[in-house]
Each structure stands twice: as structure tokens, then as C-alpha cells.
Amino acid sequence: MADKDCLFCKISNGEIPSATIYEDNDFRVILDIAPASKGHALIIPKEHFQDIFDIDALTAGKLFSLATEVARAMKAVLHCDGMNIVQNNGLIAGQTVFHFHLHLIPRYEGDGVNLGWPQHEADAEANQELAREIRKRI
Ligand code: 5GP
Ligand code: ZN
């Protein structure tokens, strides 16, 4: 269901123009208006899902399948050295547009893009317990 106030609903249905690199019944793929690097693209489902906790598995599967094709096309054109796939969920995780989207961020030597995070040593026993807890819910 489209949300009348949602930017990505309007972009994905064509109401707001975008640099579109692919479109079908389910998805629109656009270039980001403020790219982290040259060719930074967003895959947007046309249906309004807020985030990973909201999107259905079938749409998410189709979306990632499309991502493999888009990534290869981008690599062929952009000659990037690598690519980050990023998908933010929630304000705390950096989500600013609350309509699910997948970032494809081409990486180039010396591009200055920084997607790192500090790492901590895990307690092996606590990790096993946590894995058990989560596993029960899948
Ligand atoms: P988020 O921070 O939610 O993961 O990502 C939102 C992305 O949407 C940002 O990278 C931002 O630059 C991009 N964006 C926001 N508004 C527009 C717009 O009007 N057009 C396009 N093409 N990208 C947008
Ligand atoms: Zn939306």
C-alpha cells in the first residue's frame, strides 16, 4: 500500500522523477541524489515496506536477485574495484528514508568511503547461548 507522504513511494511510482537505471512491476532502481561514490544506486520496491522487519521474504528474495544483475551491470560500466551492499533499518542504524531500500555503493581505490565499525572480542559461551536463542525463532 503506497503511503501518500512517502518520498520513495513517489519516486518508485514515477510521481517524482529520478535517474532510473531499471524498472519493472515490482522495483525501481535509481541513482542516489547524494552518492557516497560514483554510481551509488538504490533498489526500491514499489510497494511500501518500512524496513527489513516489515518486508516479506518473497519480495526481499526477488530484490536481492535483482541486485546481482544490477551490480554486474554497474561493475561493467563503472569499472569499480568492489562494491558494498548496505541496508539501513531504523534511525539508530542510519535509516533516513523509511521505505525499504538497498544501497549498492561502488568502491574505488582511494574513494574515502568509510563504512567501518569498532569491533569487540566476543565471549564464546555467550555467543553460543545467543545463537541458540535466536535459532529458536527462525
Ligand atoms: P538511508 O539513509 O535511508 O539508508 O538512505 C536514503 C538515501 O536516499 C540517501 O543515500 C539519500 O541520499 C537518498 N535520497 C534521499 N532523497 C532522495 C531523492 O529525492 N532522490 C534520490 N535519488 N535519492 C534520495
Ligand atoms: Zn513508501
PDB file of C-alpha atoms and ligand atoms in Angstrom:
ATOM      1  CA  MET A   1       0.000   0.000   0.000  1.00  0.00           C
ATOM      2  CA  ALA A   2       1.520   3.333  -1.068  1.00  0.00           C
ATOM      3  CA  ASP A   3       1.961   5.948   1.627  1.00  0.00           C
ATOM      4  CA  LYS A   4       0.894   9.339   0.267  1.00  0.00           C
ATOM      5  CA  ASP A   5       3.621  11.155   2.186  1.00  0.00           C
ATOM      6  CA  CYS A   6       6.451   8.733   1.413  1.00  0.00           C
ATOM      7  CA  LEU A   7       9.268  10.051  -0.801  1.00  0.00           C
ATOM      8  CA  PHE A   8      10.258   6.622  -2.114  1.00  0.00           C
ATOM      9  CA  CYS A   9       6.636   5.697  -2.884  1.00  0.00           C
ATOM     10  CA  LYS A  10       6.545   8.808  -5.069  1.00  0.00           C
ATOM     11  CA  ILE A  11       9.919   8.126  -6.665  1.00  0.00           C
ATOM     12  CA  SER A  12       9.195   4.445  -7.292  1.00  0.00           C
ATOM     13  CA  ASN A  13       5.814   5.158  -8.912  1.00  0.00           C
ATOM     14  CA  GLY A  14       7.336   7.882 -11.098  1.00  0.00           C
ATOM     15  CA  GLU A  15       5.467  10.783  -9.478  1.00  0.00           C
ATOM     16  CA  ILE A  16       8.846  12.304  -8.580  1.00  0.00           C
ATOM     17  CA  PRO A  17      11.475  11.984 -11.310  1.00  0.00           C
ATOM     18  CA  SER A  18      14.731  10.127 -10.724  1.00  0.00           C
ATOM     19  CA  ALA A  19      17.751   8.884 -12.678  1.00  0.00           C
ATOM     20  CA  THR A  20      16.291   5.406 -13.217  1.00  0.00           C
ATOM     21  CA  ILE A  21      18.595   2.587 -14.265  1.00  0.00           C
ATOM     22  CA  TYR A  22      15.994  -0.214 -14.112  1.00  0.00           C
ATOM     23  CA  GLU A  23      12.261  -0.573 -13.621  1.00  0.00           C
ATOM     24  CA  ASP A  24       9.763  -3.449 -13.590  1.00  0.00           C
ATOM     25  CA  ASN A  25       6.397  -4.104 -11.926  1.00  0.00           C
ATOM     26  CA  ASP A  26       7.948  -4.611  -8.508  1.00  0.00           C
ATOM     27  CA  PHE A  27      11.059  -2.422  -8.355  1.00  0.00           C
ATOM     28  CA  ARG A  28      12.722   0.781  -9.446  1.00  0.00           C
ATOM     29  CA  VAL A  29      16.496   1.173  -9.332  1.00  0.00           C
ATOM     30  CA  ILE A  30      17.759   4.745  -9.164  1.00  0.00           C
ATOM     31  CA  LEU A  31      20.962   6.678  -8.712  1.00  0.00           C
ATOM     32  CA  ASP A  32      21.298   8.263  -5.274  1.00  0.00           C
ATOM     33  CA  ILE A  33      20.864  12.047  -5.221  1.00  0.00           C
ATOM     34  CA  ALA A  34      23.804  12.383  -2.799  1.00  0.00           C
ATOM     35  CA  PRO A  35      26.124   9.495  -3.734  1.00  0.00           C
ATOM     36  CA  ALA A  36      28.827   8.143  -1.453  1.00  0.00           C
ATOM     37  CA  SER A  37      30.752   7.290  -4.624  1.00  0.00           C
ATOM     38  CA  LYS A  38      30.207   7.459  -8.391  1.00  0.00           C
ATOM     39  CA  GLY A  39      27.272   5.253  -9.403  1.00  0.00           C
ATOM     40  CA  HIS A  40      25.792   4.785  -5.884  1.00  0.00           C
ATOM     41  CA  ALA A  41      22.411   3.180  -6.605  1.00  0.00           C
ATOM     42  CA  LEU A  42      19.280   2.303  -4.640  1.00  0.00           C
ATOM     43  CA  ILE A  43      16.956  -0.627  -5.285  1.00  0.00           C
ATOM     44  CA  ILE A  44      13.463   0.342  -4.166  1.00  0.00           C
ATOM     45  CA  PRO A  45      10.433  -1.969  -4.035  1.00  0.00           C
ATOM     46  CA  LYS A  46       7.336  -0.213  -5.407  1.00  0.00           C
ATOM     47  CA  GLU A  47       5.268  -1.482  -2.521  1.00  0.00           C
ATOM     48  CA  HIS A  48       5.736   0.431   0.725  1.00  0.00           C
ATOM     49  CA  PHE A  49       7.666  -1.597   3.297  1.00  0.00           C
ATOM     50  CA  GLN A  50       9.246   0.350   6.105  1.00  0.00           C
ATOM     51  CA  ASP A  51      12.287  -1.835   6.694  1.00  0.00           C
ATOM     52  CA  ILE A  52      13.717  -5.384   6.936  1.00  0.00           C
ATOM     53  CA  PHE A  53      11.283  -6.162   9.759  1.00  0.00           C
ATOM     54  CA  ASP A  54       8.357  -5.294   7.511  1.00  0.00           C
ATOM     55  CA  ILE A  55       9.250  -6.555   4.010  1.00  0.00           C
ATOM     56  CA  ASP A  56       8.036 -10.040   3.006  1.00  0.00           C
ATOM     57  CA  ALA A  57      10.573 -12.736   2.215  1.00  0.00           C
ATOM     58  CA  LEU A  58       9.412 -13.233  -1.384  1.00  0.00           C
ATOM     59  CA  THR A  59       9.870  -9.543  -2.285  1.00  0.00           C
ATOM     60  CA  ALA A  60      13.182  -9.430  -0.423  1.00  0.00           C
ATOM     61  CA  GLY A  61      14.359 -12.503  -2.326  1.00  0.00           C
ATOM     62  CA  LYS A  62      13.386 -11.012  -5.673  1.00  0.00           C
ATOM     63  CA  LEU A  63      15.079  -7.770  -4.682  1.00  0.00           C
ATOM     64  CA  PHE A  64      18.379  -9.436  -3.872  1.00  0.00           C
ATOM     65  CA  SER A  65      18.215 -11.485  -7.037  1.00  0.00           C
ATOM     66  CA  LEU A  66      17.807  -8.231  -8.981  1.00  0.00           C
ATOM     67  CA  ALA A  67      20.738  -6.785  -7.008  1.00  0.00           C
ATOM     68  CA  THR A  68      23.087  -9.390  -8.502  1.00  0.00           C
ATOM     69  CA  GLU A  69      22.139  -8.295 -12.028  1.00  0.00           C
ATOM     70  CA  VAL A  70      22.318  -4.589 -11.250  1.00  0.00           C
ATOM     71  CA  ALA A  71      25.694  -4.993  -9.510  1.00  0.00           C
ATOM     72  CA  ARG A  72      27.184  -6.758 -12.531  1.00  0.00           C
ATOM     73  CA  ALA A  73      25.852  -4.094 -14.928  1.00  0.00           C
ATOM     74  CA  MET A  74      27.241  -1.342 -12.685  1.00  0.00           C
ATOM     75  CA  LYS A  75      30.642  -3.033 -12.459  1.00  0.00           C
ATOM     76  CA  ALA A  76      30.802  -3.344 -16.253  1.00  0.00           C
ATOM     77  CA  VAL A  77      30.047   0.359 -16.746  1.00  0.00           C
ATOM     78  CA  LEU A  78      31.777   1.913 -13.741  1.00  0.00           C
ATOM     79  CA  HIS A  79      34.857  -0.354 -13.583  1.00  0.00           C
ATOM     80  CA  CYS A  80      34.679  -0.161  -9.794  1.00  0.00           C
ATOM     81  CA  ASP A  81      37.159  -2.187  -7.736  1.00  0.00           C
ATOM     82  CA  GLY A  82      34.487  -3.511  -5.357  1.00  0.00           C
ATOM     83  CA  MET A  83      31.025  -2.800  -4.024  1.00  0.00           C
ATOM     84  CA  ASN A  84      29.324  -2.514  -0.634  1.00  0.00           C
ATOM     85  CA  ILE A  85      25.720  -3.576  -0.231  1.00  0.00           C
ATOM     86  CA  VAL A  86      24.201  -1.564   2.613  1.00  0.00           C
ATOM     87  CA  GLN A  87      20.691  -1.602   4.012  1.00  0.00           C
ATOM     88  CA  ASN A  88      19.808   0.579   6.991  1.00  0.00           C
ATOM     89  CA  ASN A  89      16.893  -0.176   9.346  1.00  0.00           C
ATOM     90  CA  GLY A  90      15.827   2.356  11.949  1.00  0.00           C
ATOM     91  CA  LEU A  91      17.090   5.781  12.907  1.00  0.00           C
ATOM     92  CA  ILE A  92      19.836   4.307  15.081  1.00  0.00           C
ATOM     93  CA  ALA A  93      21.134   2.362  12.074  1.00  0.00           C
ATOM     94  CA  GLY A  94      21.238   5.441   9.851  1.00  0.00           C
ATOM     95  CA  GLN A  95      17.944   4.998   8.006  1.00  0.00           C
ATOM     96  CA  THR A  96      16.678   8.381   6.826  1.00  0.00           C
ATOM     97  CA  VAL A  97      14.006   7.315   4.320  1.00  0.00           C
ATOM     98  CA  PHE A  98      11.562   4.924   5.959  1.00  0.00           C
ATOM     99  CA  HIS A  99      10.708   2.940   2.829  1.00  0.00           C
ATOM    100  CA  PHE A 100      12.900  -0.156   2.426  1.00  0.00           C
ATOM    101  CA  HIS A 101      15.805   0.287   0.018  1.00  0.00           C
ATOM    102  CA  LEU A 102      19.093  -1.450  -0.719  1.00  0.00           C
ATOM    103  CA  HIS A 103      22.217   0.638  -1.318  1.00  0.00           C
ATOM    104  CA  LEU A 104      24.731  -0.502  -3.950  1.00  0.00           C
ATOM    105  CA  ILE A 105      27.877   1.523  -3.308  1.00  0.00           C
ATOM    106  CA  PRO A 106      30.645   1.031  -5.850  1.00  0.00           C
ATOM    107  CA  ARG A 107      34.113   1.198  -4.323  1.00  0.00           C
ATOM    108  CA  TYR A 108      37.218   2.644  -5.921  1.00  0.00           C
ATOM    109  CA  GLU A 109      40.821   2.790  -4.707  1.00  0.00           C
ATOM    110  CA  GLY A 110      41.183   5.884  -2.514  1.00  0.00           C
ATOM    111  CA  ASP A 111      37.471   6.810  -2.617  1.00  0.00           C
ATOM    112  CA  GLY A 112      37.414   7.787   1.092  1.00  0.00           C
ATOM    113  CA  VAL A 113      34.141   5.944   1.748  1.00  0.00           C
ATOM    114  CA  ASN A 114      34.134   4.761   5.359  1.00  0.00           C
ATOM    115  CA  LEU A 115      31.683   2.042   6.390  1.00  0.00           C
ATOM    116  CA  GLY A 116      33.709   0.640   9.276  1.00  0.00           C
ATOM    117  CA  TRP A 117      32.697  -0.073  12.866  1.00  0.00           C
ATOM    118  CA  PRO A 118      34.612  -0.746  16.061  1.00  0.00           C
ATOM    119  CA  GLN A 119      34.927  -4.466  16.914  1.00  0.00           C
ATOM    120  CA  HIS A 120      34.897  -6.156  20.298  1.00  0.00           C
ATOM    121  CA  GLU A 121      36.025  -9.607  21.353  1.00  0.00           C
ATOM    122  CA  ALA A 122      33.053 -11.961  21.779  1.00  0.00           C
ATOM    123  CA  ASP A 123      32.640 -14.319  24.724  1.00  0.00           C
ATOM    124  CA  ALA A 124      32.428 -17.767  23.093  1.00  0.00           C
ATOM    125  CA  GLU A 125      29.955 -19.167  25.634  1.00  0.00           C
ATOM    126  CA  ALA A 126      27.705 -16.097  25.440  1.00  0.00           C
ATOM    127  CA  ASN A 127      27.804 -16.298  21.638  1.00  0.00           C
ATOM    128  CA  GLN A 128      26.664 -19.947  21.712  1.00  0.00           C
ATOM    129  CA  GLU A 129      23.795 -19.066  24.071  1.00  0.00           C
ATOM    130  CA  LEU A 130      22.749 -16.115  21.934  1.00  0.00           C
ATOM    131  CA  ALA A 131      22.893 -18.246  18.774  1.00  0.00           C
ATOM    132  CA  ARG A 132      20.620 -20.836  20.474  1.00  0.00           C
ATOM    133  CA  GLU A 133      18.101 -18.152  21.465  1.00  0.00           C
ATOM    134  CA  ILE A 134      17.876 -16.650  18.006  1.00  0.00           C
ATOM    135  CA  ARG A 135      17.879 -20.029  16.239  1.00  0.00           C
ATOM    136  CA  LYS A 136      14.703 -20.977  18.123  1.00  0.00           C
ATOM    137  CA  ARG A 137      12.849 -18.063  16.489  1.00  0.00           C
ATOM    138  CA  ILE A 138      13.723 -18.877  12.861  1.00  0.00           C
TER     139      ILE A 138
HETATM  140  P1  5GP B   1      19.070   5.743   4.123  1.00  0.00           P
HETATM  141  O1  5GP B   1      19.869   6.757   4.893  1.00  0.00           O
HETATM  142  O2  5GP B   1      17.607   5.812   4.468  1.00  0.00           O
HETATM  143  O3  5GP B   1      19.624   4.361   4.160  1.00  0.00           O
HETATM  144  O4  5GP B   1      19.230   6.180   2.611  1.00  0.00           O
HETATM  145  C1  5GP B   1      18.469   7.141   1.983  1.00  0.00           C
HETATM  146  C2  5GP B   1      19.194   7.524   0.715  1.00  0.00           C
HETATM  147  O5  5GP B   1      18.270   8.164  -0.145  1.00  0.00           O
HETATM  148  C3  5GP B   1      20.356   8.506   0.949  1.00  0.00           C
HETATM  149  O6  5GP B   1      21.551   7.944   0.417  1.00  0.00           O
HETATM  150  C4  5GP B   1      19.917   9.748   0.197  1.00  0.00           C
HETATM  151  O7  5GP B   1      20.973  10.423  -0.420  1.00  0.00           O
HETATM  152  C5  5GP B   1      18.926   9.206  -0.825  1.00  0.00           C
HETATM  153  N1  5GP B   1      17.887  10.137  -1.218  1.00  0.00           N
HETATM  154  C6  5GP B   1      17.148  10.924  -0.384  1.00  0.00           C
HETATM  155  N2  5GP B   1      16.275  11.668  -1.097  1.00  0.00           N
HETATM  156  C7  5GP B   1      16.458  11.334  -2.398  1.00  0.00           C
HETATM  157  C8  5GP B   1      15.841  11.771  -3.609  1.00  0.00           C
HETATM  158  O8  5GP B   1      14.947  12.628  -3.639  1.00  0.00           O
HETATM  159  N3  5GP B   1      16.282  11.206  -4.777  1.00  0.00           N
HETATM  160  C9  5GP B   1      17.286  10.250  -4.782  1.00  0.00           C
HETATM  161  N4  5GP B   1      17.639   9.774  -5.972  1.00  0.00           N
HETATM  162  N5  5GP B   1      17.879   9.824  -3.657  1.00  0.00           N
HETATM  163  C10 5GP B   1      17.482  10.353  -2.479  1.00  0.00           C
HETATM  164 ZN    ZN B   2       6.873   4.343   0.664  1.00  0.00          ZN
END
